Amino acid sequence: MKIVHILISLLFCFSFSSEIAFAKNEDDPEASFSTDHNYTKEVIIKWISVKNIQKTCEQESRKRNFGGFGYKVEACSFWDRNKEGKAICSIFTMSKTTMHAIGHEMRHCFQGEWHK
C-alpha cells in the first residue's frame, strides 16, 4: 500500500511540475500575458496571405536588414510607418493558417519582439 501512495505522489508531482513548465512557455496559446508592455494601443494591421511563407518571411526580414530567420516559420510580422507616421504592422501567413499563428503575430504588432 505504501508503494501505491509513493507512486501516486510521484505522479502528482510530475503532473504539477509539467503544468508549471507548460504555463511558462511563452508560445503556449492558452498562457496569459500582460498588456502592460504594449508598445502601442493603436496600429494599422495588414494581413497578407502568400504561397511560400518561408521565402516571403526571409525576404521581408532581409529587406529590413534583419538578416532573415534561419529557422522554419509559420508566419511573420513586420512594422513600418505610413506617410503620416502611423504604425503599420504587416502580418504574413499562408492562405490556410491557424488562430494561434495569427494571434501570435498580432501580439508582435502590439508588443514588438516579446520572445525572450
PDB file of N, CA, C and O in Angstrom, residues 42-95:
ATOM      1  N   GLU A  42      -2.645  51.388 -30.652  1.00  0.00           N
ATOM      2  CA  GLU A  42      -3.280  51.541 -31.959  1.00  0.00           C
ATOM      3  C   GLU A  42      -2.272  51.279 -33.061  1.00  0.00           C
ATOM      4  O   GLU A  42      -1.189  51.871 -33.083  1.00  0.00           O
ATOM      5  N   VAL A  43      -2.627  50.381 -33.959  1.00  0.00           N
ATOM      6  CA  VAL A  43      -1.755  50.055 -35.078  1.00  0.00           C
ATOM      7  C   VAL A  43      -2.635  49.641 -36.254  1.00  0.00           C
ATOM      8  O   VAL A  43      -3.684  49.031 -36.059  1.00  0.00           O
ATOM      9  N   ILE A  44      -2.231  50.000 -37.438  1.00  0.00           N
ATOM     10  CA  ILE A  44      -2.921  49.534 -38.644  1.00  0.00           C
ATOM     11  C   ILE A  44      -2.348  48.160 -38.964  1.00  0.00           C
ATOM     12  O   ILE A  44      -1.127  48.008 -39.064  1.00  0.00           O
ATOM     13  N   ILE A  45      -3.213  47.176 -39.102  1.00  0.00           N
ATOM     14  CA  ILE A  45      -2.748  45.818 -39.374  1.00  0.00           C
ATOM     15  C   ILE A  45      -3.134  45.413 -40.788  1.00  0.00           C
ATOM     16  O   ILE A  45      -4.291  45.522 -41.179  1.00  0.00           O
ATOM     17  N   LYS A  46      -2.128  44.966 -41.540  1.00  0.00           N
ATOM     18  CA  LYS A  46      -2.356  44.408 -42.873  1.00  0.00           C
ATOM     19  C   LYS A  46      -2.088  42.916 -42.788  1.00  0.00           C
ATOM     20  O   LYS A  46      -1.054  42.502 -42.264  1.00  0.00           O
ATOM     21  N   TRP A  47      -3.017  42.123 -43.292  1.00  0.00           N
ATOM     22  CA  TRP A  47      -2.867  40.667 -43.278  1.00  0.00           C
ATOM     23  C   TRP A  47      -2.664  40.220 -44.715  1.00  0.00           C
ATOM     24  O   TRP A  47      -3.545  40.366 -45.561  1.00  0.00           O
ATOM     25  N   ILE A  48      -1.506  39.683 -45.005  1.00  0.00           N
ATOM     26  CA  ILE A  48      -1.139  39.318 -46.365  1.00  0.00           C
ATOM     27  C   ILE A  48      -0.914  37.810 -46.419  1.00  0.00           C
ATOM     28  O   ILE A  48      -0.058  37.277 -45.710  1.00  0.00           O
ATOM     29  N   SER A  49      -1.703  37.124 -47.243  1.00  0.00           N
ATOM     30  CA  SER A  49      -1.502  35.679 -47.391  1.00  0.00           C
ATOM     31  C   SER A  49      -0.635  35.427 -48.616  1.00  0.00           C
ATOM     32  O   SER A  49      -0.788  36.081 -49.649  1.00  0.00           O
ATOM     33  N   VAL A  50       0.293  34.493 -48.465  1.00  0.00           N
ATOM     34  CA  VAL A  50       1.275  34.217 -49.513  1.00  0.00           C
ATOM     35  C   VAL A  50       1.343  32.720 -49.783  1.00  0.00           C
ATOM     36  O   VAL A  50       0.858  31.910 -48.997  1.00  0.00           O
ATOM     37  N   LYS A  51       1.956  32.360 -50.898  1.00  0.00           N
ATOM     38  CA  LYS A  51       2.087  30.941 -51.265  1.00  0.00           C
ATOM     39  C   LYS A  51       3.259  30.271 -50.566  1.00  0.00           C
ATOM     40  O   LYS A  51       3.193  29.119 -50.183  1.00  0.00           O
ATOM     41  N   ASN A  52       4.365  30.988 -50.400  1.00  0.00           N
ATOM     42  CA  ASN A  52       5.556  30.411 -49.781  1.00  0.00           C
ATOM     43  C   ASN A  52       5.936  31.267 -48.578  1.00  0.00           C
ATOM     44  O   ASN A  52       6.635  32.276 -48.720  1.00  0.00           O
ATOM     45  N   ILE A  53       5.482  30.861 -47.398  1.00  0.00           N
ATOM     46  CA  ILE A  53       5.683  31.678 -46.194  1.00  0.00           C
ATOM     47  C   ILE A  53       7.156  31.794 -45.824  1.00  0.00           C
ATOM     48  O   ILE A  53       7.620  32.867 -45.436  1.00  0.00           O
ATOM     49  N   GLN A  54       7.893  30.718 -45.938  1.00  0.00           N
ATOM     50  CA  GLN A  54       9.313  30.755 -45.550  1.00  0.00           C
ATOM     51  C   GLN A  54      10.078  31.742 -46.424  1.00  0.00           C
ATOM     52  O   GLN A  54      10.805  32.600 -45.921  1.00  0.00           O
ATOM     53  N   LYS A  55       9.890  31.626 -47.727  1.00  0.00           N
ATOM     54  CA  LYS A  55      10.588  32.511 -48.662  1.00  0.00           C
ATOM     55  C   LYS A  55      10.194  33.973 -48.414  1.00  0.00           C
ATOM     56  O   LYS A  55      11.054  34.850 -48.351  1.00  0.00           O
ATOM     57  N   THR A  56       8.911  34.223 -48.258  1.00  0.00           N
ATOM     58  CA  THR A  56       8.434  35.600 -48.055  1.00  0.00           C
ATOM     59  C   THR A  56       8.983  36.192 -46.762  1.00  0.00           C
ATOM     60  O   THR A  56       9.469  37.332 -46.750  1.00  0.00           O
ATOM     61  N   CYS A  57       8.910  35.436 -45.668  1.00  0.00           N
ATOM     62  CA  CYS A  57       9.397  35.951 -44.380  1.00  0.00           C
ATOM     63  C   CYS A  57      10.894  36.211 -44.413  1.00  0.00           C
ATOM     64  O   CYS A  57      11.363  37.225 -43.880  1.00  0.00           O
ATOM     65  N   GLU A  58      11.643  35.317 -45.046  1.00  0.00           N
ATOM     66  CA  GLU A  58      13.089  35.525 -45.173  1.00  0.00           C
ATOM     67  C   GLU A  58      13.376  36.790 -45.981  1.00  0.00           C
ATOM     68  O   GLU A  58      14.214  37.605 -45.603  1.00  0.00           O
ATOM     69  N   GLN A  59      12.656  36.971 -47.102  1.00  0.00           N
ATOM     70  CA  GLN A  59      12.858  38.153 -47.944  1.00  0.00           C
ATOM     71  C   GLN A  59      12.493  39.435 -47.210  1.00  0.00           C
ATOM     72  O   GLN A  59      13.221  40.433 -47.271  1.00  0.00           O
ATOM     73  N   GLU A  60      11.358  39.427 -46.513  1.00  0.00           N
ATOM     74  CA  GLU A  60      10.919  40.622 -45.776  1.00  0.00           C
ATOM     75  C   GLU A  60      11.913  40.968 -44.670  1.00  0.00           C
ATOM     76  O   GLU A  60      12.206  42.143 -44.441  1.00  0.00           O
ATOM     77  N   SER A  61      12.428  39.960 -44.003  1.00  0.00           N
ATOM     78  CA  SER A  61      13.406  40.185 -42.933  1.00  0.00           C
ATOM     79  C   SER A  61      14.686  40.797 -43.493  1.00  0.00           C
ATOM     80  O   SER A  61      15.214  41.771 -42.948  1.00  0.00           O
ATOM     81  N   ARG A  62      15.178  40.239 -44.575  1.00  0.00           N
ATOM     82  CA  ARG A  62      16.413  40.758 -45.182  1.00  0.00           C
ATOM     83  C   ARG A  62      16.211  42.163 -45.752  1.00  0.00           C
ATOM     84  O   ARG A  62      17.107  42.997 -45.690  1.00  0.00           O
ATOM     85  N   LYS A  63      15.032  42.404 -46.320  1.00  0.00           N
ATOM     86  CA  LYS A  63      14.708  43.726 -46.876  1.00  0.00           C
ATOM     87  C   LYS A  63      14.834  44.810 -45.801  1.00  0.00           C
ATOM     88  O   LYS A  63      15.214  45.932 -46.072  1.00  0.00           O
ATOM     89  N   ARG A  64      14.554  44.438 -44.556  1.00  0.00           N
ATOM     90  CA  ARG A  64      14.618  45.372 -43.435  1.00  0.00           C
ATOM     91  C   ARG A  64      15.951  45.279 -42.674  1.00  0.00           C
ATOM     92  O   ARG A  64      16.070  45.762 -41.562  1.00  0.00           O
ATOM     93  N   ASN A  65      16.923  44.595 -43.275  1.00  0.00           N
ATOM     94  CA  ASN A  65      18.262  44.423 -42.699  1.00  0.00           C
ATOM     95  C   ASN A  65      18.263  43.661 -41.376  1.00  0.00           C
ATOM     96  O   ASN A  65      19.093  43.925 -40.500  1.00  0.00           O
ATOM     97  N   PHE A  66      17.331  42.718 -41.218  1.00  0.00           N
ATOM     98  CA  PHE A  66      17.306  41.868 -40.024  1.00  0.00           C
ATOM     99  C   PHE A  66      18.051  40.558 -40.249  1.00  0.00           C
ATOM    100  O   PHE A  66      18.248  39.800 -39.320  1.00  0.00           O
ATOM    101  N   GLY A  67      18.429  40.258 -41.478  1.00  0.00           N
ATOM    102  CA  GLY A  67      19.259  39.089 -41.751  1.00  0.00           C
ATOM    103  C   GLY A  67      18.528  37.772 -41.947  1.00  0.00           C
ATOM    104  O   GLY A  67      19.168  36.744 -42.086  1.00  0.00           O
ATOM    105  N   GLY A  68      17.220  37.751 -41.940  1.00  0.00           N
ATOM    106  CA  GLY A  68      16.488  36.501 -42.128  1.00  0.00           C
ATOM    107  C   GLY A  68      16.250  35.791 -40.813  1.00  0.00           C
ATOM    108  O   GLY A  68      16.728  36.205 -39.764  1.00  0.00           O
ATOM    109  N   PHE A  69      15.508  34.710 -40.881  1.00  0.00           N
ATOM    110  CA  PHE A  69      15.148  33.965 -39.679  1.00  0.00           C
ATOM    111  C   PHE A  69      16.120  32.828 -39.395  1.00  0.00           C
ATOM    112  O   PHE A  69      16.532  32.633 -38.265  1.00  0.00           O
ATOM    113  N   GLY A  70      16.429  32.032 -40.393  1.00  0.00           N
ATOM    114  CA  GLY A  70      17.327  30.912 -40.179  1.00  0.00           C
ATOM    115  C   GLY A  70      16.679  29.718 -39.506  1.00  0.00           C
ATOM    116  O   GLY A  70      17.359  28.804 -39.073  1.00  0.00           O
ATOM    117  N   TYR A  71      15.379  29.752 -39.359  1.00  0.00           N
ATOM    118  CA  TYR A  71      14.615  28.627 -38.812  1.00  0.00           C
ATOM    119  C   TYR A  71      13.231  28.640 -39.455  1.00  0.00           C
ATOM    120  O   TYR A  71      12.809  29.652 -40.029  1.00  0.00           O
ATOM    121  N   LYS A  72      12.527  27.543 -39.370  1.00  0.00           N
ATOM    122  CA  LYS A  72      11.207  27.412 -40.003  1.00  0.00           C
ATOM    123  C   LYS A  72      10.184  28.307 -39.318  1.00  0.00           C
ATOM    124  O   LYS A  72      10.132  28.366 -38.091  1.00  0.00           O
ATOM    125  N   VAL A  73       9.395  29.019 -40.115  1.00  0.00           N
ATOM    126  CA  VAL A  73       8.345  29.882 -39.572  1.00  0.00           C
ATOM    127  C   VAL A  73       6.992  29.499 -40.172  1.00  0.00           C
ATOM    128  O   VAL A  73       6.923  28.994 -41.289  1.00  0.00           O
ATOM    129  N   GLU A  74       5.944  29.740 -39.415  1.00  0.00           N
ATOM    130  CA  GLU A  74       4.568  29.535 -39.893  1.00  0.00           C
ATOM    131  C   GLU A  74       3.959  30.846 -40.352  1.00  0.00           C
ATOM    132  O   GLU A  74       2.975  30.864 -41.089  1.00  0.00           O
ATOM    133  N   ALA A  75       4.522  31.955 -39.863  1.00  0.00           N
ATOM    134  CA  ALA A  75       4.024  33.291 -40.166  1.00  0.00           C
ATOM    135  C   ALA A  75       5.087  34.277 -39.693  1.00  0.00           C
ATOM    136  O   ALA A  75       6.031  33.898 -39.002  1.00  0.00           O
ATOM    137  N   CYS A  76       4.916  35.535 -40.061  1.00  0.00           N
ATOM    138  CA  CYS A  76       5.831  36.567 -39.585  1.00  0.00           C
ATOM    139  C   CYS A  76       5.125  37.916 -39.659  1.00  0.00           C
ATOM    140  O   CYS A  76       4.097  38.057 -40.321  1.00  0.00           O
ATOM    141  N   SER A  77       5.678  38.893 -38.964  1.00  0.00           N
ATOM    142  CA  SER A  77       5.104  40.236 -38.985  1.00  0.00           C
ATOM    143  C   SER A  77       6.226  41.267 -38.910  1.00  0.00           C
ATOM    144  O   SER A  77       7.281  41.001 -38.332  1.00  0.00           O
ATOM    145  N   PHE A  78       5.954  42.429 -39.504  1.00  0.00           N
ATOM    146  CA  PHE A  78       6.951  43.498 -39.554  1.00  0.00           C
ATOM    147  C   PHE A  78       6.264  44.846 -39.401  1.00  0.00           C
ATOM    148  O   PHE A  78       5.161  45.055 -39.888  1.00  0.00           O
ATOM    149  N   TRP A  79       6.966  45.764 -38.753  1.00  0.00           N
ATOM    150  CA  TRP A  79       6.493  47.124 -38.551  1.00  0.00           C
ATOM    151  C   TRP A  79       7.010  48.046 -39.646  1.00  0.00           C
ATOM    152  O   TRP A  79       8.137  47.919 -40.099  1.00  0.00           O
ATOM    153  N   ASP A  80       6.155  48.990 -40.018  1.00  0.00           N
ATOM    154  CA  ASP A  80       6.534  50.087 -40.898  1.00  0.00           C
ATOM    155  C   ASP A  80       5.776  51.318 -40.425  1.00  0.00           C
ATOM    156  O   ASP A  80       4.954  51.239 -39.509  1.00  0.00           O
ATOM    157  N   ARG A  81       6.030  52.450 -41.041  1.00  0.00           N
ATOM    158  CA  ARG A  81       5.270  53.685 -40.783  1.00  0.00           C
ATOM    159  C   ARG A  81       4.729  54.188 -42.115  1.00  0.00           C
ATOM    160  O   ARG A  81       5.413  54.122 -43.125  1.00  0.00           O
ATOM    161  N   ASN A  82       3.496  54.687 -42.100  1.00  0.00           N
ATOM    162  CA  ASN A  82       2.959  55.271 -43.330  1.00  0.00           C
ATOM    163  C   ASN A  82       3.403  56.730 -43.433  1.00  0.00           C
ATOM    164  O   ASN A  82       4.148  57.221 -42.584  1.00  0.00           O
ATOM    165  N   LYS A  83       2.959  57.424 -44.455  1.00  0.00           N
ATOM    166  CA  LYS A  83       3.387  58.803 -44.694  1.00  0.00           C
ATOM    167  C   LYS A  83       3.020  59.741 -43.552  1.00  0.00           C
ATOM    168  O   LYS A  83       3.700  60.731 -43.310  1.00  0.00           O
ATOM    169  N   GLU A  84       1.941  59.418 -42.858  1.00  0.00           N
ATOM    170  CA  GLU A  84       1.502  60.238 -41.724  1.00  0.00           C
ATOM    171  C   GLU A  84       2.215  59.842 -40.430  1.00  0.00           C
ATOM    172  O   GLU A  84       1.955  60.400 -39.372  1.00  0.00           O
ATOM    173  N   GLY A  85       3.079  58.844 -40.490  1.00  0.00           N
ATOM    174  CA  GLY A  85       3.822  58.411 -39.313  1.00  0.00           C
ATOM    175  C   GLY A  85       3.105  57.388 -38.457  1.00  0.00           C
ATOM    176  O   GLY A  85       3.567  57.041 -37.379  1.00  0.00           O
ATOM    177  N   LYS A  86       1.954  56.898 -38.928  1.00  0.00           N
ATOM    178  CA  LYS A  86       1.212  55.892 -38.155  1.00  0.00           C
ATOM    179  C   LYS A  86       1.844  54.515 -38.317  1.00  0.00           C
ATOM    180  O   LYS A  86       2.335  54.169 -39.382  1.00  0.00           O
ATOM    181  N   ALA A  87       1.796  53.758 -37.242  1.00  0.00           N
ATOM    182  CA  ALA A  87       2.368  52.411 -37.244  1.00  0.00           C
ATOM    183  C   ALA A  87       1.528  51.480 -38.110  1.00  0.00           C
ATOM    184  O   ALA A  87       0.302  51.448 -38.006  1.00  0.00           O
ATOM    185  N   ILE A  88       2.217  50.731 -38.965  1.00  0.00           N
ATOM    186  CA  ILE A  88       1.573  49.708 -39.784  1.00  0.00           C
ATOM    187  C   ILE A  88       2.281  48.394 -39.492  1.00  0.00           C
ATOM    188  O   ILE A  88       3.503  48.312 -39.541  1.00  0.00           O
ATOM    189  N   CYS A  89       1.511  47.384 -39.173  1.00  0.00           N
ATOM    190  CA  CYS A  89       2.071  46.071 -38.922  1.00  0.00           C
ATOM    191  C   CYS A  89       1.553  45.132 -40.006  1.00  0.00           C
ATOM    192  O   CYS A  89       0.345  44.949 -40.150  1.00  0.00           O
ATOM    193  N   SER A  90       2.460  44.578 -40.778  1.00  0.00           N
ATOM    194  CA  SER A  90       2.097  43.636 -41.837  1.00  0.00           C
ATOM    195  C   SER A  90       2.306  42.221 -41.320  1.00  0.00           C
ATOM    196  O   SER A  90       3.414  41.870 -40.906  1.00  0.00           O
ATOM    197  N   ILE A  91       1.242  41.427 -41.347  1.00  0.00           N
ATOM    198  CA  ILE A  91       1.305  40.029 -40.935  1.00  0.00           C
ATOM    199  C   ILE A  91       1.244  39.171 -42.188  1.00  0.00           C
ATOM    200  O   ILE A  91       0.349  39.340 -43.014  1.00  0.00           O
ATOM    201  N   PHE A  92       2.203  38.263 -42.325  1.00  0.00           N
ATOM    202  CA  PHE A  92       2.260  37.353 -43.462  1.00  0.00           C
ATOM    203  C   PHE A  92       1.936  35.939 -42.980  1.00  0.00           C
ATOM    204  O   PHE A  92       2.537  35.466 -42.011  1.00  0.00           O
ATOM    205  N   THR A  93       0.978  35.301 -43.650  1.00  0.00           N
ATOM    206  CA  THR A  93       0.634  33.905 -43.368  1.00  0.00           C
ATOM    207  C   THR A  93       0.382  33.198 -44.691  1.00  0.00           C
ATOM    208  O   THR A  93       0.262  33.835 -45.737  1.00  0.00           O
ATOM    209  N   MET A  94       0.269  31.887 -44.611  1.00  0.00           N
ATOM    210  CA  MET A  94      -0.214  31.118 -45.761  1.00  0.00           C
ATOM    211  C   MET A  94      -1.712  31.407 -45.873  1.00  0.00           C
ATOM    212  O   MET A  94      -2.328  31.900 -44.924  1.00  0.00           O
ATOM    213  N   SER A  95      -2.324  31.081 -47.012  1.00  0.00           N
ATOM    214  CA  SER A  95      -3.760  31.329 -47.155  1.00  0.00           C
ATOM    215  C   SER A  95      -4.572  30.435 -46.221  1.00  0.00           C
ATOM    216  O   SER A  95      -5.674  30.778 -45.836  1.00  0.00           O
TER     217      SER A  95
END
